[in-house]
Each structure stands twice: as structure tokens, then as C-alpha cells.
Tab-separated table of C-alpha atoms and ligand atoms in Angstrom:
chain	number	residue	atom	x	y	z
A	1	ASN	CA	0.027	0.084	0.113
A	2	HIS	CA	2.966	2.338	-0.515
A	3	PHE	CA	3.985	4.434	-3.496
A	4	ILE	CA	7.114	4.053	-5.881
A	5	VAL	CA	8.899	6.892	-7.452
A	6	CYS	CA	11.481	6.024	-10.086
A	7	GLY	CA	13.943	8.883	-10.636
A	8	TYR	CA	14.900	11.502	-8.063
A	9	GLY	CA	15.786	14.211	-10.199
A	10	ARG	CA	13.927	17.707	-10.016
A	11	MET	CA	10.621	16.116	-10.816
A	12	GLY	CA	11.053	13.222	-8.515
A	13	HIS	CA	11.983	15.544	-5.668
A	14	GLN	CA	8.524	17.310	-6.141
A	15	VAL	CA	6.612	14.086	-6.292
A	16	CYS	CA	8.339	12.847	-3.078
A	17	ALA	CA	7.763	16.308	-1.327
A	18	ASP	CA	4.088	15.960	-2.011
A	19	PHE	CA	4.005	12.301	-0.756
A	20	GLU	CA	5.884	13.575	2.328
A	21	LYS	CA	3.439	16.435	2.958
A	22	GLN	CA	0.379	13.974	2.761
A	23	ARG	CA	2.226	11.412	5.154
A	24	LEU	CA	2.064	8.751	2.605
A	25	PRO	CA	4.716	6.036	2.601
A	26	TYR	CA	6.872	5.744	-0.459
A	27	VAL	CA	10.070	4.013	-1.896
A	28	VAL	CA	12.317	6.374	-4.263
A	29	ILE	CA	14.607	4.678	-6.679
A	30	ASP	CA	17.561	6.147	-8.297
A	31	GLN	CA	20.672	4.628	-10.044
A	32	ASN	CA	22.812	7.548	-8.884
A	33	GLU	CA	23.633	7.262	-5.157
A	34	GLY	CA	24.743	11.046	-5.220
A	35	VAL	CA	21.397	12.509	-5.731
A	36	PHE	CA	20.314	11.152	-2.335
A	37	LYS	CA	22.889	12.902	-0.350
A	38	ASN	CA	20.672	15.472	1.115
A	39	PHE	CA	17.675	13.260	1.394
A	40	SER	CA	15.902	13.529	4.650
A	41	SER	CA	12.392	11.883	4.996
A	42	GLU	CA	9.984	10.719	7.505
A	43	PHE	CA	7.842	8.508	5.089
A	44	GLY	CA	10.260	7.719	2.307
A	45	VAL	CA	12.677	4.887	1.888
A	46	LEU	CA	15.719	5.226	-0.528
A	47	LEU	CA	16.713	2.500	-3.122
A	48	VAL	CA	20.029	2.713	-4.961
A	49	GLY	CA	19.527	0.771	-8.249
A	50	ASP	CA	18.191	0.707	-11.881
A	51	ALA	CA	14.403	0.837	-11.947
A	52	THR	CA	14.371	-0.884	-15.308
A	53	GLN	CA	15.493	-3.997	-13.471
A	54	ASP	CA	12.691	-6.362	-12.431
A	55	ASP	CA	14.737	-7.344	-9.360
A	56	VAL	CA	14.870	-3.702	-8.339
A	57	LEU	CA	11.220	-3.108	-8.820
A	58	ARG	CA	10.602	-6.328	-6.838
A	59	LYS	CA	12.980	-4.953	-3.954
A	60	ALA	CA	10.867	-1.811	-4.045
A	61	GLY	CA	7.752	-3.846	-3.231
A	62	ILE	CA	6.046	-3.475	-6.544
A	63	THR	CA	3.528	-6.362	-6.021
A	64	ARG	CA	2.264	-4.671	-2.865
A	65	ALA	CA	2.539	-1.129	-3.959
A	66	LYS	CA	-0.550	1.084	-4.658
A	67	ALA	CA	1.070	3.076	-7.545
A	68	ILE	CA	4.405	3.818	-9.343
A	69	THR	CA	5.366	7.005	-10.871
A	70	SER	CA	8.156	6.832	-13.561
A	71	VAL	CA	9.746	10.507	-13.853
A	72	LEU	CA	13.150	9.779	-15.461
A	73	SER	CA	13.999	12.387	-18.174
A	74	SER	CA	14.463	9.633	-20.789
A	75	ASP	CA	11.176	8.462	-22.491
A	76	ALA	CA	12.903	5.182	-23.493
A	77	ALA	CA	13.698	4.315	-19.680
A	78	ASN	CA	10.177	5.406	-18.596
A	79	LEU	CA	8.605	3.209	-21.229
A	80	TYR	CA	10.815	0.231	-20.093
A	81	ILE	CA	9.925	0.705	-16.492
A	82	VAL	CA	6.111	1.170	-17.293
A	83	LEU	CA	6.104	-2.064	-19.272
A	84	SER	CA	8.107	-3.971	-16.478
A	85	ALA	CA	5.845	-2.633	-13.883
A	86	ARG	CA	2.601	-3.569	-15.840
A	87	LEU	CA	3.843	-7.112	-16.383
A	88	LEU	CA	4.698	-7.428	-12.591
A	89	SER	CA	1.326	-6.224	-11.529
A	90	ASP	CA	-2.074	-5.914	-13.292
A	91	ARG	CA	-3.922	-3.750	-10.755
A	92	LEU	CA	-1.087	-1.251	-10.082
A	93	VAL	CA	-1.838	2.488	-10.967
A	94	ILE	CA	0.963	3.676	-13.201
A	95	VAL	CA	1.680	7.359	-13.889
A	96	ALA	CA	4.427	8.239	-16.296
A	97	ARG	CA	6.415	11.452	-17.530
A	98	ALA	CA	6.687	11.913	-21.363
A	99	GLU	CA	9.075	14.359	-22.853
A	100	ASP	CA	8.327	14.033	-26.576
A	101	SER	CA	4.814	14.281	-27.652
A	102	GLY	CA	5.027	10.947	-29.543
A	103	ALA	CA	5.999	9.173	-26.174
A	104	GLU	CA	2.479	9.801	-24.559
A	105	GLU	CA	0.527	7.361	-26.716
A	106	LYS	CA	3.341	4.757	-26.352
A	107	LEU	CA	3.433	4.894	-22.598
A	108	ARG	CA	-0.194	4.532	-22.432
A	109	ARG	CA	0.039	1.533	-24.937
A	110	VAL	CA	2.353	-0.530	-22.609
A	111	GLY	CA	0.166	0.137	-19.535
A	112	ALA	CA	0.457	3.557	-17.991
A	113	ASN	CA	-2.802	4.750	-16.536
A	114	LYS	CA	-1.853	8.367	-16.866
A	115	VAL	CA	0.915	10.233	-18.769
A	116	ILE	CA	1.968	13.671	-17.951
A	117	SER	CA	3.920	15.766	-20.358
A	118	PRO	CA	5.786	18.671	-18.638
A	119	TYR	CA	5.759	21.030	-21.836
A	120	ARG	CA	2.138	20.477	-22.468
A	121	ILE	CA	0.982	21.066	-18.917
A	122	SER	CA	3.243	24.002	-18.368
A	123	GLY	CA	2.262	25.604	-21.702
A	124	HIS	CA	-1.460	25.220	-20.773
A	125	ARG	CA	-0.886	26.775	-17.420
A	126	ILE	CA	0.903	29.851	-18.803
A	127	ALA	CA	-1.838	30.451	-21.223
A	128	GLN	CA	-4.454	29.980	-18.498
A	129	ALA	CA	-2.449	32.274	-16.278
A	130	VAL	CA	-3.111	35.155	-18.712
A	131	MET	CA	-6.545	34.169	-19.685
A	132	ARG	CA	-8.039	33.264	-16.479
A	133	PRO	CA	-5.607	34.486	-13.755
A	134	THR	CA	-8.279	34.193	-10.803
A	135	VAL	CA	-9.120	30.620	-11.663
A	136	VAL	CA	-5.331	29.608	-11.902
A	137	ASN	CA	-4.732	31.121	-8.391
A	138	PHE	CA	-7.785	29.558	-7.109
A	139	LEU	CA	-7.097	26.186	-8.385
A	140	GLU	CA	-3.363	26.323	-7.229
A	141	MET	CA	-4.546	27.077	-3.719
A	142	ALA	CA	-7.160	24.230	-3.941
A	143	THR	CA	-4.667	21.595	-5.121
A	144	LEU	CA	-1.341	22.504	-3.249
A	145	ASP	CA	-2.822	21.667	0.206
A	146	ALA	CA	-1.441	24.947	1.443
A	147	HIS	CA	-4.610	26.451	2.172
A	148	PRO	CA	-6.906	24.843	4.902
A	149	GLU	CA	-9.725	27.131	3.844
A	150	LEU	CA	-9.843	25.597	0.451
A	151	GLN	CA	-9.324	21.868	-0.367
A	152	ILE	CA	-10.412	19.921	-3.285
A	153	GLU	CA	-10.797	16.382	-2.575
A	154	GLU	CA	-12.538	13.115	-3.705
A	155	ILE	CA	-14.454	11.130	-1.443
A	156	ARG	CA	-16.060	7.708	-1.884
A	157	LEU	CA	-19.414	6.755	-0.504
A	158	HIS	CA	-19.728	3.567	1.323
A	159	PRO	CA	-22.676	1.149	0.899
A	160	ASN	CA	-23.206	1.908	4.818
A	161	SER	CA	-23.176	5.630	4.387
A	162	PRO	CA	-26.150	7.458	5.872
A	163	TYR	CA	-26.259	9.414	2.759
A	164	VAL	CA	-26.941	6.555	0.326
A	165	GLY	CA	-30.313	6.946	-1.328
A	166	LYS	CA	-30.684	10.415	-0.161
A	167	THR	CA	-31.012	13.444	-2.584
A	168	LEU	CA	-28.481	16.446	-2.066
A	169	ARG	CA	-31.430	18.481	-0.855
A	170	ILE	CA	-32.006	16.097	1.985
A	171	ALA	CA	-28.242	15.371	2.640
A	172	ARG	CA	-27.758	19.115	3.088
A	173	ILE	CA	-23.903	18.804	2.657
A	174	HIS	CA	-23.653	22.250	1.362
A	175	GLN	CA	-26.038	23.988	3.625
A	176	ASP	CA	-24.752	22.307	6.713
A	177	LEU	CA	-21.114	21.821	6.222
A	178	GLY	CA	-20.365	24.609	3.502
A	179	ILE	CA	-19.035	21.975	1.204
A	180	ILE	CA	-19.547	22.398	-2.603
A	181	ILE	CA	-20.045	19.074	-4.535
A	182	VAL	CA	-18.707	20.001	-8.053
A	183	GLY	CA	-19.153	16.585	-9.507
A	184	ILE	CA	-20.152	13.130	-8.893
A	185	VAL	CA	-18.511	10.061	-10.659
A	186	SER	CA	-20.670	6.937	-10.121
A	187	ALA	CA	-19.369	3.391	-9.797
A	188	ASN	CA	-19.733	2.850	-13.502
A	189	GLY	CA	-17.919	5.869	-14.517
A	190	HIS	CA	-20.690	8.136	-15.304
A	191	ILE	CA	-19.867	11.732	-14.625
A	192	GLN	CA	-22.366	14.212	-13.478
A	193	PHE	CA	-21.205	17.827	-13.329
A	194	SER	CA	-22.670	20.423	-10.993
A	195	PRO	CA	-25.339	18.289	-9.533
A	196	GLN	CA	-28.608	19.981	-8.578
A	197	ALA	CA	-30.667	19.445	-5.372
A	198	ASP	CA	-32.748	16.457	-6.674
A	199	THR	CA	-29.599	14.319	-7.414
A	200	ARG	CA	-29.700	10.995	-5.377
A	201	LEU	CA	-26.435	9.777	-3.763
A	202	GLU	CA	-25.537	6.074	-4.487
A	203	ALA	CA	-23.301	3.711	-2.823
A	204	GLY	CA	-19.867	3.694	-4.748
A	205	ASP	CA	-20.308	7.344	-5.799
A	206	THR	CA	-17.167	9.397	-5.755
A	207	LEU	CA	-17.893	13.059	-4.821
A	208	ILE	CA	-15.620	15.670	-5.883
A	209	THR	CA	-15.793	18.148	-3.188
A	210	LEU	CA	-14.530	21.763	-2.304
A	211	GLY	CA	-14.377	22.928	1.264
A	212	ARG	CA	-12.306	23.572	4.253
A	213	ARG	CA	-10.163	20.919	5.690
A	214	THR	CA	-12.228	20.696	9.012
A	215	GLN	CA	-15.455	20.488	7.125
A	216	LEU	CA	-14.226	17.650	4.747
A	217	ASP	CA	-13.071	15.739	7.962
A	218	GLN	CA	-16.487	16.171	9.387
A	219	LEU	CA	-18.242	14.805	6.260
A	220	LEU	CA	-15.765	11.857	6.231
A	221	ARG	CA	-16.602	11.045	9.911
A	222	HIS	CA	-20.561	11.613	9.777
A	223	GLY	CA	-20.929	10.208	6.222
A	224	SER	CA	-18.996	6.878	6.425
A	225	MET	CA	-16.940	7.982	3.509
A	226	ASP	CA	-13.389	7.443	2.494
A	227	GLU	CA	-10.792	9.820	1.089
A	228	VAL	CA	-9.547	8.075	-2.050
A	229	ILE	CA	-6.174	9.136	-0.971
A	230	SER	CA	-6.072	7.192	2.285
A	231	PRO	CA	-4.257	4.066	2.419
A	232	GLU	CA	-6.967	1.315	2.650
B	1	ASN	CA	-5.129	44.222	-26.400
B	2	HIS	CA	-3.171	41.248	-27.836
B	3	PHE	CA	-0.966	38.770	-26.124
B	4	ILE	CA	2.815	38.307	-26.791
B	5	VAL	CA	4.658	35.016	-26.750
B	6	CYS	CA	8.445	34.986	-26.459
B	7	GLY	CA	9.980	31.665	-27.601
B	8	TYR	CA	8.351	29.246	-29.977
B	9	GLY	CA	9.837	25.956	-28.590
B	10	ARG	CA	7.710	23.150	-27.288
B	11	MET	CA	6.194	25.229	-24.493
B	12	GLY	CA	5.650	28.284	-26.687
B	13	HIS	CA	3.814	25.949	-29.266
B	14	GLN	CA	1.368	25.046	-26.469
B	15	VAL	CA	0.791	28.559	-25.356
B	16	CYS	CA	0.024	29.397	-28.975
B	17	ALA	CA	-2.196	26.571	-29.463
B	18	ASP	CA	-4.288	27.604	-26.460
B	19	PHE	CA	-4.568	31.210	-27.704
B	20	GLU	CA	-5.665	29.906	-31.116
B	21	LYS	CA	-8.408	27.724	-29.612
B	22	GLN	CA	-9.556	30.806	-27.631
B	23	ARG	CA	-9.546	32.753	-30.706
B	24	LEU	CA	-7.294	35.391	-29.031
B	25	PRO	CA	-4.781	37.540	-30.940
B	26	TYR	CA	-1.248	37.199	-30.426
B	27	VAL	CA	2.294	37.937	-31.636
B	28	VAL	CA	4.909	35.048	-31.280
B	29	ILE	CA	8.560	36.069	-31.301
B	30	ASP	CA	11.640	33.670	-31.942
B	31	GLN	CA	15.120	34.438	-33.125
B	32	ASN	CA	15.288	31.095	-35.227
B	33	GLU	CA	13.279	31.620	-38.402
B	34	GLY	CA	13.327	27.809	-38.758
B	35	VAL	CA	11.074	27.106	-36.079
B	36	PHE	CA	8.122	28.840	-37.796
B	37	LYS	CA	8.250	26.681	-40.918
B	38	ASN	CA	5.241	24.898	-40.204
B	39	PHE	CA	3.267	27.652	-38.438
B	40	SER	CA	-0.134	28.149	-39.535
B	41	SER	CA	-2.530	30.420	-37.656
B	42	GLU	CA	-5.697	32.399	-37.826
B	43	PHE	CA	-5.133	34.537	-34.855
B	44	GLY	CA	-1.266	34.706	-34.479
B	45	VAL	CA	1.522	36.929	-36.140
B	46	LEU	CA	5.049	35.782	-36.334
B	47	LEU	CA	7.898	38.028	-35.548
B	48	VAL	CA	11.466	36.891	-36.244
B	49	GLY	CA	13.807	38.642	-33.635
B	50	ASP	CA	15.576	38.749	-30.425
B	51	ALA	CA	12.923	39.357	-27.663
B	52	THR	CA	15.580	40.637	-25.262
B	53	GLN	CA	15.847	43.693	-27.527
B	54	ASP	CA	13.556	46.594	-26.669
B	55	ASP	CA	12.990	47.474	-30.429
B	56	VAL	CA	11.777	43.784	-31.238
B	57	LEU	CA	9.287	44.210	-27.950
B	58	ARG	CA	8.019	47.542	-29.422
B	59	LYS	CA	7.569	45.909	-32.889
B	60	ALA	CA	5.440	43.139	-31.101
B	61	GLY	CA	3.335	46.110	-29.863
B	62	ILE	CA	4.197	45.733	-26.207
B	63	THR	CA	2.772	49.119	-25.108
B	64	ARG	CA	-0.621	48.164	-26.362
B	65	ALA	CA	-0.466	44.438	-25.241
B	66	LYS	CA	-2.474	42.779	-22.507
B	67	ALA	CA	0.062	40.373	-21.450
B	68	ILE	CA	3.329	38.896	-22.549
B	69	THR	CA	4.607	35.383	-21.683
B	70	SER	CA	8.248	34.633	-21.817
B	71	VAL	CA	8.865	30.836	-22.215
B	72	LEU	CA	12.499	30.478	-23.422
B	73	SER	CA	14.441	27.651	-21.942
B	74	SER	CA	17.229	29.918	-20.619
B	75	ASP	CA	16.142	31.614	-17.112
B	76	ALA	CA	18.684	34.501	-18.031
B	77	ALA	CA	16.902	35.344	-21.313
B	78	ASN	CA	13.457	35.168	-19.590
B	79	LEU	CA	14.853	37.419	-16.803
B	80	TYR	CA	16.105	39.867	-19.307
B	81	ILE	CA	12.637	39.871	-21.195
B	82	VAL	CA	10.663	40.446	-17.999
B	83	LEU	CA	12.764	43.255	-16.837
B	84	SER	CA	12.794	44.892	-20.279
B	85	ALA	CA	8.871	44.404	-20.584
B	86	ARG	CA	8.170	45.875	-17.269
B	87	LEU	CA	10.265	48.952	-17.929
B	88	LEU	CA	8.358	49.410	-21.197
B	89	SER	CA	4.928	49.001	-19.569
B	90	ASP	CA	3.763	49.352	-15.975
B	91	ARG	CA	0.260	47.664	-16.476
B	92	LEU	CA	1.303	44.724	-18.540
B	93	VAL	CA	0.423	41.183	-17.284
B	94	ILE	CA	3.757	39.358	-17.321
B	95	VAL	CA	4.045	35.485	-16.955
B	96	ALA	CA	7.458	33.743	-17.054
B	97	ARG	CA	8.920	30.262	-17.171
B	98	ALA	CA	11.434	29.276	-14.680
B	99	GLU	CA	13.790	26.268	-15.012
B	100	ASP	CA	16.000	26.570	-11.751
B	101	SER	CA	14.246	26.917	-8.645
B	102	GLY	CA	16.070	30.050	-7.630
B	103	ALA	CA	15.038	31.732	-10.805
B	104	GLU	CA	11.288	32.037	-9.433
B	105	GLU	CA	12.026	34.699	-6.902
B	106	LYS	CA	14.375	36.572	-9.169
B	107	LEU	CA	11.773	36.706	-12.096
B	108	ARG	CA	9.170	38.042	-9.773
B	109	ARG	CA	11.669	40.404	-8.368
B	110	VAL	CA	12.151	42.126	-11.696
B	111	GLY	CA	8.313	42.414	-12.535
B	112	ALA	CA	6.719	38.995	-13.450
B	113	ASN	CA	3.240	38.834	-12.154
B	114	LYS	CA	3.242	34.951	-12.255
B	115	VAL	CA	6.035	32.387	-12.659
B	116	ILE	CA	5.545	28.916	-13.780
B	117	SER	CA	8.118	26.055	-13.110
B	118	PRO	CA	7.657	23.053	-15.340
B	119	TYR	CA	9.375	20.656	-12.935
B	120	ARG	CA	7.309	21.985	-10.001
B	121	ILE	CA	4.074	21.896	-11.819
B	122	SER	CA	4.606	18.614	-13.414
B	123	GLY	CA	5.777	16.913	-10.065
B	124	HIS	CA	2.819	18.109	-8.354
B	125	ARG	CA	0.485	16.848	-11.308
B	126	ILE	CA	2.071	13.357	-11.122
B	127	ALA	CA	1.611	13.213	-7.219
B	128	GLN	CA	-2.019	14.346	-7.511
B	129	ALA	CA	-2.645	11.851	-10.321
B	130	VAL	CA	-1.913	9.012	-7.858
B	131	MET	CA	-3.421	10.594	-4.759
B	132	ARG	CA	-6.468	12.067	-6.300
B	133	PRO	CA	-7.144	10.704	-9.680
B	134	THR	CA	-10.630	11.734	-10.083
B	135	VAL	CA	-9.945	15.301	-9.251
B	136	VAL	CA	-7.114	15.533	-11.649
B	137	ASN	CA	-9.259	14.154	-14.527
B	138	PHE	CA	-12.016	16.577	-13.496
B	139	LEU	CA	-9.878	19.670	-13.477
B	140	GLU	CA	-8.174	18.726	-16.687
B	141	MET	CA	-11.476	18.585	-18.329
B	142	ALA	CA	-12.747	21.725	-16.835
B	143	THR	CA	-9.567	23.838	-17.766
B	144	LEU	CA	-8.671	22.364	-21.140
B	145	ASP	CA	-11.851	23.894	-22.829
B	146	ALA	CA	-12.380	20.385	-24.434
B	147	HIS	CA	-15.584	19.615	-22.529
B	148	PRO	CA	-18.592	21.853	-23.169
B	149	GLU	CA	-20.284	20.181	-20.358
B	150	LEU	CA	-17.865	21.462	-17.813
B	151	GLN	CA	-15.876	24.699	-17.901
B	152	ILE	CA	-14.445	26.787	-15.063
B	153	GLU	CA	-14.596	30.377	-15.863
B	154	GLU	CA	-13.930	33.865	-14.135
B	155	ILE	CA	-16.776	36.270	-14.654
B	156	ARG	CA	-16.684	39.977	-13.372
B	157	LEU	CA	-19.728	41.720	-12.027
B	158	HIS	CA	-20.304	44.958	-13.783
B	159	PRO	CA	-21.970	47.799	-11.572
B	160	ASN	CA	-24.983	47.765	-13.783
B	161	SER	CA	-25.502	44.015	-13.390
B	162	PRO	CA	-28.958	43.212	-12.205
B	163	TYR	CA	-27.354	40.689	-9.561
B	164	VAL	CA	-25.343	43.581	-7.848
B	165	GLY	CA	-26.703	43.911	-4.239
B	166	LYS	CA	-28.615	40.520	-4.299
B	167	THR	CA	-27.918	37.390	-2.264
B	168	LEU	CA	-27.056	34.194	-4.067
B	169	ARG	CA	-30.343	32.723	-2.640
B	170	ILE	CA	-32.226	35.530	-4.672
B	171	ALA	CA	-29.909	35.527	-7.723
B	172	ARG	CA	-30.582	31.821	-8.164
B	173	ILE	CA	-27.641	31.365	-10.338
B	174	HIS	CA	-27.238	27.553	-9.317
B	175	GLN	CA	-31.059	26.822	-9.229
B	176	ASP	CA	-31.802	28.359	-12.594
B	177	LEU	CA	-28.612	27.790	-14.704
B	178	GLY	CA	-26.974	24.882	-12.936
B	179	ILE	CA	-23.812	26.835	-12.463
B	180	ILE	CA	-21.726	26.429	-9.445
B	181	ILE	CA	-20.071	29.473	-7.844
B	182	VAL	CA	-16.986	28.083	-6.278
B	183	GLY	CA	-15.555	31.104	-5.013
B	184	ILE	CA	-15.885	34.981	-5.109
B	185	VAL	CA	-12.993	37.387	-5.214
B	186	SER	CA	-14.078	40.955	-4.076
B	187	ALA	CA	-12.577	44.083	-5.880
B	188	ASN	CA	-10.269	44.631	-2.865
B	189	GLY	CA	-8.967	40.991	-3.388
B	190	HIS	CA	-10.689	39.347	-0.473
B	191	ILE	CA	-11.378	35.713	-1.220
B	192	GLN	CA	-14.500	33.857	-0.292
B	193	PHE	CA	-14.532	30.086	-0.722
B	194	SER	CA	-17.687	28.073	-1.248
B	195	PRO	CA	-20.040	30.957	-0.619
B	196	GLN	CA	-23.411	30.376	1.040
B	197	ALA	CA	-26.873	31.521	0.139
B	198	ASP	CA	-26.750	34.558	2.210
B	199	THR	CA	-23.693	35.930	0.378
B	200	ARG	CA	-24.402	39.203	-1.232
B	201	LEU	CA	-22.978	39.918	-4.738
B	202	GLU	CA	-21.191	43.360	-5.195
B	203	ALA	CA	-20.160	45.355	-8.081
B	204	GLY	CA	-16.501	44.307	-9.134
B	205	ASP	CA	-16.683	40.851	-7.788
B	206	THR	CA	-15.070	38.130	-9.824
B	207	LEU	CA	-16.983	34.866	-9.658
B	208	ILE	CA	-15.333	31.709	-10.133
B	209	THR	CA	-17.906	29.425	-11.838
B	210	LEU	CA	-18.233	26.071	-12.962
B	211	GLY	CA	-20.910	25.135	-15.531
B	212	ARG	CA	-21.822	24.249	-19.082
B	213	ARG	CA	-20.677	26.538	-21.801
B	214	THR	CA	-24.253	27.296	-22.753
B	215	GLN	CA	-25.134	28.188	-19.082
B	216	LEU	CA	-22.143	30.422	-18.748
B	217	ASP	CA	-23.062	32.352	-21.928
B	218	GLN	CA	-26.530	32.785	-20.522
B	219	LEU	CA	-25.028	34.188	-17.200
B	220	LEU	CA	-22.921	36.685	-19.062
B	221	ARG	CA	-25.854	37.714	-21.273
B	222	HIS	CA	-28.477	38.021	-18.412
B	223	GLY	CA	-26.082	39.177	-15.819
B	224	SER	CA	-24.189	42.069	-17.468
B	225	MET	CA	-21.064	40.334	-16.808
B	226	ASP	CA	-17.753	39.837	-18.535
B	227	GLU	CA	-15.597	37.049	-18.998
B	228	VAL	CA	-12.218	38.092	-17.714
B	229	ILE	CA	-10.603	36.507	-20.863
B	230	SER	CA	-12.707	38.752	-23.318
B	231	PRO	CA	-10.655	41.470	-25.075
B	232	GLU	CA	-12.106	44.810	-23.577
C	301	LIG	CA1	-6.023	10.728	4.260
C	302	LIG	CA1	-14.518	35.312	-24.462
């Protein structure tokens, strides 16, 4: 139930810092022992080795891991790691970095669930920052966990939740807790945006919520819900 | 009232593509004539030249521009452009790319309104993609303008809007149009997250809204509001 990070360069540093902040256990792999010299961590374990080797991935506990991220600067290395990881585990969540635009499709083809292209993402963000500056600042606050007043979170409704079968009007999540439900993804993958008061909550729904940290914690307790992020 | 893009590399391509998609006029500057050989554009104008030179920035219309983005791969070049642009125009919005972490602070120091670090942003996105996969997919849909069912937009309330002075309960923006107001930024910069029904709308408020494109257009028409993105 831990996370694996392949590559401890600039991007790997950021991924590990985010896991650290969320108090999530992880193993970080890099061939170059030197990159770890200032590593200090409460939740992370170092592994010096070549992540394209199956025995190194096994040593990192890949068969028990929740997810692996491959963030080396070489598309070929990331492709090799993604394919190896997918062959070692069917259910593992795999997220990879792609440098060239052609690599995205290939990484998905060999088993990546999600591919992140730094150039594409940063270019979008820069265009958004001039077109919709308030939206960009707002979403950065909501996703960086830096602002307890504003957090965006996904929450899964258990079958035993008191909210199951109730409409949003009756559940009073916004009225009582100040939490906005911006979307609901049902167990079969159907997405409902901006749900109205007569929307009925079902077991297995994932609610995409926006609210204060304290209010979200209240919702989790009262509603028999799980943060998707929590180790199970 | 146009935008200027300095650097037509991989990131500059993405910025231009986003302006193109939003039908916003822009000038893109690059020293290397070769990078433009496949350029085809309805809203963009090419300028071959060195963007660190004041006369090139003037030729791009910097004194009339709404915003400039400096996305070269060299932090030193971006710093020089940001400083030059700020000296040529006080009110210009300046967004810059930073490669090294130390460059962010320096770019802000010489006048950038916003600095985007590709490594930092991509690392965050990768960590989010394993921690909150549904949120990441949801926000990507909302910000990429690819999904007319879900758009996040910022909308400014004019003094003559019929909504001015009304509470959200009376304005009925969510009930009648299905639009969620996730935040309100007042003219003095105060941010209110997840506003409740008794929140009163004021002239100059920027509403951060989530809704269908057709509903947002209805709100703009009925509410005497402006998309912040629109050329004035
Ligand atoms: Ca948790
Ligand atoms: Ca517009």
C-alpha cells in the first residue's frame, strides 16, 4: 500500500515532497547514489538501483504497491519501467512522465494509466494564467494543500453511509457543512457535473468536493466516507 | 489588447495553441526563423527577432499588449525579457517560465506577475494523479476547454448588473442555470470560498464559476457580466 517513485531528479523531488506532505509511505529509486546525499524523510525509503530491472522493482515492493510513478528524463527508460511494472502487476496504478509528444501514446500502450507531459502542462498553465488568472490562483490554492480554507478532495460513498439513497436537498452537505459538490462520478464511471438538489447519492459514488479541511473531515466522519487518498 | 509569446519551442507551441483555440490575437517572437516553418495560424502573427531587444518588443506592440509570456528555456533570457517588458509597460501582465528553482524569486523581483516552473508543476500533477485521480481528470476537463459540459471560468460583475446587491439565494444562479459558484474574489482582493446562500454579490466581484458553456453564456448575457478573458 505504498507508492514508488522512479527517478529522483527535479521532478522526482517534487513528487516525493508531495507524498511527504500527505504523510504517505513511498520508496524512491535512483541509480545515482549521489542524488540522495541531502535526502531527509519521515515517510520515504531510498533504494539505489536501476528501476528498469525487475529485481529492483521487486525489491521496492512493486507487487504490494498502490501506485508507481516513472519520472526519469528519458522516454525510453520510462517506457521500459512502465512495461516492466505492468507485467509485474495488473492492478497497479502507473503514472509516467513523457518528454516527446509521441511518447504519450506509447506509454499508454504499454500500460500507463496516466501520462504527464511537462511541456504541454506548463504551456497550458501559462496560457491559463493570462486568460483566467483568478481561476489559476484559485485552483493552485485548492490543489497544493497549502490552504486549509480551500481543499479539493475526492470522497467515496460507502454502502453503509447514511447518505446513500438521499438527494442532495435532504443530505444538506452544502447547507450544513459549506462543502460544494462540483461533480459526482458513479461506480460505472458516469460523470455528473454540477449536480442539482434532486440528485440522489448512491453507494460507490465518488464525490468531488470543495471545502475547508475541517468540514471535509466532518463529512468523512459523519458520512461513512473514505478519502480516495487514504491507504486502505 | 493582444498577447505576446516570447519563444516558440515546445512550451511556446502549447501557449500559442491555447490562444488559437480561444480565438485570441497574439504575436509570437523567436530568433530562429526555422521554428516557424510549419506555423499556420488564424489569430497569430510571427515576428523573427531577439525578444531581449527593446525594439523587437516594441515592434510586437508591447505598449498596447494585454499580457506577455516569456517561455524560453534560458532563465537568464527570460529574466532579461521580463525586466525589459516591465520597464516598457507598468500595467502589462507578465508570466514567465522558470527552470531553476532559484529563478522564480528573481523573475518576480524584476516584475513578473506569475512564474511557472515546469518541474514543480509537473511533479505536483504526477503526485496528484496518484493521490486524487478523479480530481485530476475532472480539473483537466474543466480547464482544457475540451468539454462543453464542464467549464471553469471567471466572470466579473459590472456595476449595472441586475445581480448587484442581491444574495445568492435571490440571484438563483445555481438553481436556474446549474452553475456552481466555487469562489468570489471581491474588488479589494478578499477571497470567499464556497459562498453560502446569504452571500451578497457586489459590483466588481469576480465569480469563479463551474458550468456548461451554454449556461455560462446565458449568465454573461442576463447578468451584465464579462468574461475576464474577453478582449475589452
Ligand atoms: Ca487521508
Ligand atoms: Ca470570451
